[in-house]
Tab-separated table of C-alpha atoms in Angstrom:
chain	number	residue	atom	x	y	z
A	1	UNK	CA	100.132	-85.922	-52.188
A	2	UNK	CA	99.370	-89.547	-52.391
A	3	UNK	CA	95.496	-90.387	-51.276
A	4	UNK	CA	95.417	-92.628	-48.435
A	5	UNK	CA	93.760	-95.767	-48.735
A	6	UNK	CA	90.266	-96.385	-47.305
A	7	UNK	CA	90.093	-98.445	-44.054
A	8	UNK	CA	87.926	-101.506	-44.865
A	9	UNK	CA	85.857	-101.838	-41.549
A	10	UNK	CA	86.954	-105.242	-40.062
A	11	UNK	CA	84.391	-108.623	-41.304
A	12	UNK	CA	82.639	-109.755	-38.132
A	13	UNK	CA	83.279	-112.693	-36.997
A	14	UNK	CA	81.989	-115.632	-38.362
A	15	UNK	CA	80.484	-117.628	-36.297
A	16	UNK	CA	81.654	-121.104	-35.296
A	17	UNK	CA	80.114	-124.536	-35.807
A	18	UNK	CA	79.258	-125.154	-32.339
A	19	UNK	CA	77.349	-121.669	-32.704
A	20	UNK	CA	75.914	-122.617	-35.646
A	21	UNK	CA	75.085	-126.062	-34.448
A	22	UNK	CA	73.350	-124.393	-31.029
A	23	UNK	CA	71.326	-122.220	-33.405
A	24	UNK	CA	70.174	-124.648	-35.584
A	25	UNK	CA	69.088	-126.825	-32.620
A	26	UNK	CA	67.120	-124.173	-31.084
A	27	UNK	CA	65.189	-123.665	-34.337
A	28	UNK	CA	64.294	-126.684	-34.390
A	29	UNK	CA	63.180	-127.238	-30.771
A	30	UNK	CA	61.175	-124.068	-31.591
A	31	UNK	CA	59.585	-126.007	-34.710
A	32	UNK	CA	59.239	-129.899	-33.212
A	33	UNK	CA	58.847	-129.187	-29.532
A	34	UNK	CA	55.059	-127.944	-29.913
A	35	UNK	CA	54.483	-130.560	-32.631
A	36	UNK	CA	55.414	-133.366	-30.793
A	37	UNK	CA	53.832	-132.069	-27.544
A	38	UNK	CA	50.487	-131.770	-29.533
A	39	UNK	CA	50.202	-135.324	-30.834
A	40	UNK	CA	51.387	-136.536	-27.225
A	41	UNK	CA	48.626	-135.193	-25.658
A	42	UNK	CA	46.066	-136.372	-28.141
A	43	UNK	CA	47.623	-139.992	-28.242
A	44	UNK	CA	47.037	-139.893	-24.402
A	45	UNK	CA	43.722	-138.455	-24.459
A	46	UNK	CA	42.652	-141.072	-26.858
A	47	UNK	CA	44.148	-143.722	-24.752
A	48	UNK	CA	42.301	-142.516	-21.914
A	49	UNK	CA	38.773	-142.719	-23.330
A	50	UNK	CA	39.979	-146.371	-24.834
A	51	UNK	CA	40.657	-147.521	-21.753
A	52	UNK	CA	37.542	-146.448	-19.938
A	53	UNK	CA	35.353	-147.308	-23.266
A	54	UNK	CA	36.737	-150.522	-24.404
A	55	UNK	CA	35.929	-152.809	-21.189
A	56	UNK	CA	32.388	-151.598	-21.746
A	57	UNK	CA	31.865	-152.883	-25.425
A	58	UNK	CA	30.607	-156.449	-26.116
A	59	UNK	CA	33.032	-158.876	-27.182
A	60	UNK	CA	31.627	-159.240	-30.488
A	61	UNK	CA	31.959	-155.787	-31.025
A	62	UNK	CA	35.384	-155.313	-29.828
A	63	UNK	CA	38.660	-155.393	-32.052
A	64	UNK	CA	40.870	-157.195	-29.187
A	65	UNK	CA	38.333	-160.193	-29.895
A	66	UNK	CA	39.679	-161.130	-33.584
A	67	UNK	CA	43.243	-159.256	-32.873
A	68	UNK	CA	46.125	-158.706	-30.786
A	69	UNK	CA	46.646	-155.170	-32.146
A	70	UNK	CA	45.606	-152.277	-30.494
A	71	UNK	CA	43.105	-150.617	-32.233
A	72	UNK	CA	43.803	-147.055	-31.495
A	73	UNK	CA	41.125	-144.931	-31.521
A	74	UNK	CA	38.101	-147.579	-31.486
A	75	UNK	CA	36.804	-146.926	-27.914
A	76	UNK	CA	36.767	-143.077	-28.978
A	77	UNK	CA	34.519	-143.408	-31.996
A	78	UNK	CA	32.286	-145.960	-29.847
A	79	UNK	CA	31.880	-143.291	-27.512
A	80	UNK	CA	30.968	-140.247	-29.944
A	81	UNK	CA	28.680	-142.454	-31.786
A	82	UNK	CA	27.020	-143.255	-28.672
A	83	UNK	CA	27.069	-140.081	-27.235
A	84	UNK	CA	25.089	-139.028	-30.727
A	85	UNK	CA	22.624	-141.472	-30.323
A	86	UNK	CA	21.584	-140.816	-26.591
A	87	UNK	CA	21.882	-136.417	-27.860
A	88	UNK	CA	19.174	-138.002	-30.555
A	89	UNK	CA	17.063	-140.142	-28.324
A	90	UNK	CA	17.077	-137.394	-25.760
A	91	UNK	CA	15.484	-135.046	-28.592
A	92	UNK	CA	12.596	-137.222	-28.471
A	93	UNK	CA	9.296	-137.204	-26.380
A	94	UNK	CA	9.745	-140.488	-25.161
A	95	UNK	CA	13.768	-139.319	-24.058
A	96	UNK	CA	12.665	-136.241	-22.293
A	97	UNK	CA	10.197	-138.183	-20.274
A	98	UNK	CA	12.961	-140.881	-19.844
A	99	UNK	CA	15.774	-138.462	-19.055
A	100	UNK	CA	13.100	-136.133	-16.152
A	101	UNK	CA	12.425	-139.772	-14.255
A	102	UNK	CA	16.304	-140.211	-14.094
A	103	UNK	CA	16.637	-136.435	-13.139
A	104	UNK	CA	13.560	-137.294	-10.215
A	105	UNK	CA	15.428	-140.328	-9.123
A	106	UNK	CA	18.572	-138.544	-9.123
A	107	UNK	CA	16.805	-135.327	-6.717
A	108	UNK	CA	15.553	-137.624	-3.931
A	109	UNK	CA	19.745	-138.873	-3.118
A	110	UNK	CA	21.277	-135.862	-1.212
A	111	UNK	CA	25.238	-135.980	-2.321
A	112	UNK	CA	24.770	-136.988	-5.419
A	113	UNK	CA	21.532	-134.688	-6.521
A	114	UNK	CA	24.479	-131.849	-5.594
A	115	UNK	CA	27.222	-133.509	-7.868
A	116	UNK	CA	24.936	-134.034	-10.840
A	117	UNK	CA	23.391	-130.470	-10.706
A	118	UNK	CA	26.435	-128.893	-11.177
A	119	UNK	CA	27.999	-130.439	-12.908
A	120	UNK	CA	24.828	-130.309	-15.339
A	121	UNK	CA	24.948	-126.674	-14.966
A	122	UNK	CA	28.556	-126.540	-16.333
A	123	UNK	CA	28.428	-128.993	-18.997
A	124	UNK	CA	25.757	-126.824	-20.367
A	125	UNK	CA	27.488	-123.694	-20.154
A	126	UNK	CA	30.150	-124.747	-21.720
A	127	UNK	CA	28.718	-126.605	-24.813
A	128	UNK	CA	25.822	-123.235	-25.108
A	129	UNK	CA	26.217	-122.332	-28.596
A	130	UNK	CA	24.054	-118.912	-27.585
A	131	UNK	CA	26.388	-118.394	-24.334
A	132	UNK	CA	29.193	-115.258	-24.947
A	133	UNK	CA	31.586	-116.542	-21.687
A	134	UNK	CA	35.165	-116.383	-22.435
A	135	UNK	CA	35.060	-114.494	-25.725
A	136	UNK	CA	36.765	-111.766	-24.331
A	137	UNK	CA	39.652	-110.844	-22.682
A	138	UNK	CA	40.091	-107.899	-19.678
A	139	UNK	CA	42.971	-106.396	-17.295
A	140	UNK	CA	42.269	-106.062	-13.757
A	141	UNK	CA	44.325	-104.939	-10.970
A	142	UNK	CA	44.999	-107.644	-8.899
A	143	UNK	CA	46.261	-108.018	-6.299
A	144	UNK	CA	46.458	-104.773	-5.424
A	145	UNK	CA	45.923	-100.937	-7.597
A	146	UNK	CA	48.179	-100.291	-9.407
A	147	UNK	CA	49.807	-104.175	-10.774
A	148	UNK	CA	47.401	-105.179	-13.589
A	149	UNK	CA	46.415	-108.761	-14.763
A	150	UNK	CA	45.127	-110.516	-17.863
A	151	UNK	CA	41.676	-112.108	-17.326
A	152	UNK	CA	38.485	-113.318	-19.362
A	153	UNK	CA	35.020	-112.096	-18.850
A	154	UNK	CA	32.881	-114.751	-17.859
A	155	UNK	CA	29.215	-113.178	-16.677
A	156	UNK	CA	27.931	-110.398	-15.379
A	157	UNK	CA	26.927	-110.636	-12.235
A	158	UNK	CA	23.682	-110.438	-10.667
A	159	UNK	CA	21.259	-111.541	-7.574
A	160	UNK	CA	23.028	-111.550	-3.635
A	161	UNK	CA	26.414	-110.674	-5.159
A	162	UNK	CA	25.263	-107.116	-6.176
A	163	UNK	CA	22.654	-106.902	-3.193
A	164	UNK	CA	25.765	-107.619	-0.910
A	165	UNK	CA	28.597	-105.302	-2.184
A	166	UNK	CA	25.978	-102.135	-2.775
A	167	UNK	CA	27.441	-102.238	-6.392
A	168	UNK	CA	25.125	-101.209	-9.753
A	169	UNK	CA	27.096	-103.427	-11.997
A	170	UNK	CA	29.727	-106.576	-11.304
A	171	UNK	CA	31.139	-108.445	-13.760
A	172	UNK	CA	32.508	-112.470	-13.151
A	173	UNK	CA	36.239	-112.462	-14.657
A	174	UNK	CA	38.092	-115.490	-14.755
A	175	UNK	CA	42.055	-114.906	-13.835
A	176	UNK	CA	44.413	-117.402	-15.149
A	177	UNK	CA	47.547	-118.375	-13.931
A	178	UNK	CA	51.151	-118.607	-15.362
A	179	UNK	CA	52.092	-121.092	-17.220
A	180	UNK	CA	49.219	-122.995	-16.483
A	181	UNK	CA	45.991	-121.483	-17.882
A	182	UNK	CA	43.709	-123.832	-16.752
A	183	UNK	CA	44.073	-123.144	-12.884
A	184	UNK	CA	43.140	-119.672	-11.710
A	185	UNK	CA	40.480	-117.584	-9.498
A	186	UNK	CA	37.155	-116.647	-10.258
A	187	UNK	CA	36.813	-112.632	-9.512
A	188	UNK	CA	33.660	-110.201	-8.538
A	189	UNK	CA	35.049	-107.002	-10.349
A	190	UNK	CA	32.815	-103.807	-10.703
A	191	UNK	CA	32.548	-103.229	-13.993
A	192	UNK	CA	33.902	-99.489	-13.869
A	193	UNK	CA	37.469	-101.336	-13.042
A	194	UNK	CA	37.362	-103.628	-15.753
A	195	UNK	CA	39.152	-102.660	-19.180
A	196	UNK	CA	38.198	-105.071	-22.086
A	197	UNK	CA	41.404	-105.719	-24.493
A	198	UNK	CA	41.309	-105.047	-28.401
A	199	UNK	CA	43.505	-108.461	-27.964
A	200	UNK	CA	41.695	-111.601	-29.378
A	201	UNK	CA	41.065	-114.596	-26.365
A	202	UNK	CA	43.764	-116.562	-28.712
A	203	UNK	CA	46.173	-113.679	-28.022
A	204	UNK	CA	45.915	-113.311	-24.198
A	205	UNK	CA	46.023	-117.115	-23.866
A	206	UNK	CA	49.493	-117.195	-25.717
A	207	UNK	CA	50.829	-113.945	-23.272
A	208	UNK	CA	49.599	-115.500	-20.503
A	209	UNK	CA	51.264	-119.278	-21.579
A	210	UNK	CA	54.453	-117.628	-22.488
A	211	UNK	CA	54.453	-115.739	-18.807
A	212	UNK	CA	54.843	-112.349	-21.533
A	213	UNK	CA	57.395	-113.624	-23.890
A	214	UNK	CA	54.951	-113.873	-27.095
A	215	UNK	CA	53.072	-110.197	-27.121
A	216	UNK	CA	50.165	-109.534	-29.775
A	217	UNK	CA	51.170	-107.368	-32.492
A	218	UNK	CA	50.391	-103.371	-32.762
A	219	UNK	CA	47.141	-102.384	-34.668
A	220	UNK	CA	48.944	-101.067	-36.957
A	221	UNK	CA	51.041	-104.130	-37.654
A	222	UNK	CA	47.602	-106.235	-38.054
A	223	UNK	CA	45.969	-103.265	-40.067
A	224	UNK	CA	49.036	-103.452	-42.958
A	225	UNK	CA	49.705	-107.078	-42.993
A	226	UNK	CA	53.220	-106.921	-41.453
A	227	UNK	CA	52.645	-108.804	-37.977
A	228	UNK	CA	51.034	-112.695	-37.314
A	229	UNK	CA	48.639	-112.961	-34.729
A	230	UNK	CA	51.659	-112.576	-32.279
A	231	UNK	CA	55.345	-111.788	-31.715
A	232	UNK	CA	58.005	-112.862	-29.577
A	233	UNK	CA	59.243	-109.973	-27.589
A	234	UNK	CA	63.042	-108.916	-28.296
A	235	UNK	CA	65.400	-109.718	-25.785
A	236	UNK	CA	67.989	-107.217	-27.417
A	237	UNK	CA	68.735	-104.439	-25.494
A	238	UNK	CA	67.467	-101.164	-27.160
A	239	UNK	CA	70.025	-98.684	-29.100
A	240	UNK	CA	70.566	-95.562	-27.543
């Protein structure tokens, strides 16, 4: 009896060059989009402070004097080395005494002793080297129980806010919104109904930019070298 021939399972398809042309683009929209997003946003932050900088600096001093180029960039060092120089001078004993007569000049006008207080107070929050805000990130269930949100732990709470809710222990959580991190509401959460995340602050910024698309990686991925600091979540459909 003669054997019958194997069947050879069919060769998928190959795909075409408008396929291959799509995919290719994608990749690199993947690669050059956040590249060339990054240096726009630089090139128009330096602008900004060049702008604002430049019309301040004495003609001798200033590049558009002996050029017609535009000196990118020049009004941006001006301002960091003068920035240094005032963080140096206000070091000194004769710079603290300087800078507490501005502060009692500035204490005696009503509107704008409120404006420069705070935003004192969160210029130096920010810039604390000592201060721990932000370093980690939380779920909370918001807006109602049950539907849970990423957030970052600012402070714990303390003072009226405790005496007013009755509670032992509040903690300040910042909640971000989708796709824009940098809006968001500022949350009184008892600290019983916080969870803190294993998750870096790098890593919940990236889930909450992507609005869930780029998910941080197992611990076991991290713990045997096999996962970056995130992955894009599959849109296949699992096999069953």
């Amino acid at each position: 009896m003669a054997k019958r021939k194997p069947i050879k399972p069919p060769r998928p398809k190959r795909a075409g060059i408008f396929a291959r042309l799509r995919n290719n683009f994608l990749t690199g929209l993947v690669v050059v989009l956040p590249v060339a997003l990054t240096i726009y946003l630089l090139w128009t932050f330096v602008g900004f402070v060049d702008n604002r900088v430049l019309p301040l600096v004495p003609e001798a001093y200033n590049p558009a004097t002996y050029t017609d180029a535009n000196v990118r960039g020049y009004g941006l060092f001006v301002f960091l080395i003068f920035t240094t120089f005032v963080g140096a001078l206000a070091k000194g004993i004769f710079g603290r005494q300087l800078l507490r007569f501005g502060e009692s000049l500035v204490d005696r006008v009503p509107v704008v002793r409120s404006i420069y207080n705070g935003v004192k107070q969160i210029v130096e929050t920010v810039t604390s080297s000592s201060n721990s805000s932000f370093d980690k990130a939380c779920l909370v269930e918001y807006p109602r129980k049950g539907i849970w949100a990423i957030a970052f732990i600012s402070t714990e709470s303390s003072g009226e806010i405790l005496t007013k809710t009755g509670q032992d222990a509040m903690m300040s959580v910042f909640l971000p919104t989708t796709p824009n991190p940098t809006s968001g509401f500022l949350l009184f959460v008892p600290k019983s109904d916080v969870v803190i995340l294993d998750m870096d602050v790098e890593a919940a910024a990236k889930l909450v930019i992507s609005a869930g698309l780029v998910m941080p990686p197992k611990e076991g991925e991290i713990k045997n070298g096999s996962a970056k600091s995130a992955r894009t979540v599959s849109k296949k459909a699992p096999v069953k």
